[in-house]
């Protein structure tokens, strides 16, 4: 079935699947990647999806168990309706009610948002991924079941059946949008389809306990229980950091002291703990820069104090508030002047923006983006740089949560213009950037074939942008995608691997601080070594 | 937030910048022009037509008031009445024409483009058709009965004077003219009830959704509001929330099943 003929009401009509990714409908990759244009998703194995809901498209993000009988089905529907009502009650949703209502009421269905959405575009314009498809389904449910007289007027305002298929597909569909808010930024009216997606996710999590396990069980629950979504407890993190300290000395020849739990330090530096495991050089580079600039800072070894991620941002207000409050309590205990967020986009938004509506009194400790202080350090002249050490093509990926959500656009660029002579922008960039495709939890979700869907569809636009930024560069010249966000780095790592970009175009990726340290005159040896694992 | 210690800096918000953005946005649909040129081609005339008719209404009102004070709004009056007279005709005519053209285009697009059609409900078509009908009947009235909007002005005059007739005006009632008046009144009553008020709601959407970035400072009004909201007792049912209808948001956010290992 060609996606284009599906109407929102189709969501309730049971079928094997509603949308389907076809290789020949995806926007083509340029040379030397044409042979990969026939890549498509490996099919879901029947025995794997026998007992779960998988009728939305070719992948599964949550895997909701199928109800065993009519009663169970009814139970799901009742719970859904009860959650739907709560989303529109002030006591249950005071934080987002106003923008949600505005987004429910004022969409003119002009479809301007559709062309802005990378998932929709890169899927070959699969109707189910259109930003307004999901929103319209939800809007119709809202109008029918929440608005007074809705059942009577629904024939006029657009009807929809509420059954198990609708509920289950809607839950899955809420995880086909990266919450990048590119659609919202172009909507002439100011309707926010990403917010609608976010609220749908909340309904499922907060009322029905339904969310992908990577972000709930292994995510926020593990974070609050053990101290980190990586599963690292304080002992493990300190061990890893000791190792990083040694390795950094080994790599750069620079003697590093990492401060822990220093009460009264000016700054509490918070990283995504994923960096410690996957990109330890990022954590090390931050430490070198702060030390070299003579900054008074500390890490915290308390549970949660070494992992700034907040997966609650993507799907659950309560989990989000619990994590943010813990972070603030730790900073308060250490009596720091401010908290600095490292290269993690979601943490930027969660801690600096959304937590602003949660933290009060003594817990409202100033929070600042790491890019701002890095910019200050680089421009201050406290550290000597030799930009020629970064004399290779560099492009910058903008994390959505940093640029679009917070308006932090210039600091990271000022730094690159200073230290990377061959820096060039992607098109478009800044507040108009495209998501890496890994936003809102996608980068860590890999159940079934979801990671494949991500690389093939939601990250495809980013891959095309990266190739475009390096167009015309000789094949054998190493090229660097600066992706200053752990989540984005994960997504970009996966696309580069999936499309063999390292072998075919010598494209590498890494963070911002690695480039800064690489250009520091005091470093005896280079930090960035292409073709070599640095750790 | 791009600045070091942003919370110590004065928050710059400028009315000038805001107007510089909002005026082209509301009047000329700047966003649609930039992001969706195809839709703009029909959406702009439609919206601009509506605004022009709003202006016409104001001009008719001014004219009627002037008449109450004895002025004559004709082609041969004082400079002011001349101005009102011709401006009403010009603005009214352009408004009606643009509205009709834009309305035709919007309806055509909505039926012919599956991306729009699939998302349109009966109410969407009804709203459009309703406004379109108003534009067309207005245009026809102008064409056949009321080239100078004298009839329309006389109607407002009679509203303001509780049934009075402007001096020297001989009413020539027409089916079209009355139809237009009924439609115009319905349009004015109906728009606020539908999503069509988005033209004006934009102001709120942009302010409170898109641009809302007032930080919460200790002791601020926002903090007081947050504290009040944190006192609500949520009823979310999922197990991990631990809500029982008695615990407040504060209780829930500072505890939770996850802390009890
Ligand atoms: S969300 Fe905005 S851009 Fe998208 S269809 Fe609705 S009004 Fe148009
Ligand atoms: S938030 Fe991003 S991914 Fe989601 S619908 Fe909007 S543009 Fe598409």
PDB file of C-alpha atoms and ligand atoms in Angstrom, chain A residues 106-114 131-132 139 183 186-193, ligand 1:
ATOM      1  CA  UNK A 106      -5.193  25.692  16.334  1.00  0.00           C
ATOM      2  CA  UNK A 107      -3.630  23.512  13.642  1.00  0.00           C
ATOM      3  CA  UNK A 108      -4.739  24.743  10.227  1.00  0.00           C
ATOM      4  CA  UNK A 109      -3.623  21.489   8.565  1.00  0.00           C
ATOM      5  CA  UNK A 110      -1.515  23.363   6.042  1.00  0.00           C
ATOM      6  CA  UNK A 111       1.209  20.665   6.150  1.00  0.00           C
ATOM      7  CA  UNK A 112       4.052  23.165   6.230  1.00  0.00           C
ATOM      8  CA  UNK A 113       5.566  21.110   9.028  1.00  0.00           C
ATOM      9  CA  UNK A 114       5.731  17.947   6.938  1.00  0.00           C
ATOM     10  CA  UNK A 131       4.190  15.071  11.786  1.00  0.00           C
ATOM     11  CA  UNK A 132       0.480  15.751  11.514  1.00  0.00           C
ATOM     12  CA  UNK A 139      -6.362  15.453  18.220  1.00  0.00           C
ATOM     13  CA  UNK A 183       8.399  20.899  12.541  1.00  0.00           C
ATOM     14  CA  UNK A 186       8.464  26.169  10.840  1.00  0.00           C
ATOM     15  CA  UNK A 187       4.786  26.007  11.778  1.00  0.00           C
ATOM     16  CA  UNK A 188       3.309  29.371  10.850  1.00  0.00           C
ATOM     17  CA  UNK A 189       0.886  29.144  13.723  1.00  0.00           C
ATOM     18  CA  UNK A 190       3.171  27.877  16.437  1.00  0.00           C
ATOM     19  CA  UNK A 191       1.698  24.401  16.820  1.00  0.00           C
ATOM     20  CA  UNK A 192       4.196  21.949  18.307  1.00  0.00           C
ATOM     21  CA  UNK A 193       3.855  18.418  16.946  1.00  0.00           C
TER      22      UNK A 193
HETATM   23  S1  LIG C   1       1.201  21.903  12.757  1.00  0.00           S
HETATM   24 FE1  LIG C   1       1.425  23.943  11.899  1.00  0.00          FE
HETATM   25  S2  LIG C   1       2.556  23.612   9.986  1.00  0.00           S
HETATM   26 FE2  LIG C   1       1.730  21.647  10.603  1.00  0.00          FE
HETATM   27  S3  LIG C   1      -0.228  21.474   9.563  1.00  0.00           S
HETATM   28 FE3  LIG C   1      -0.665  22.327  11.591  1.00  0.00          FE
HETATM   29  S4  LIG C   1      -0.637  24.536  11.274  1.00  0.00           S
HETATM   30 FE4  LIG C   1       0.355  23.647   9.461  1.00  0.00          FE
END
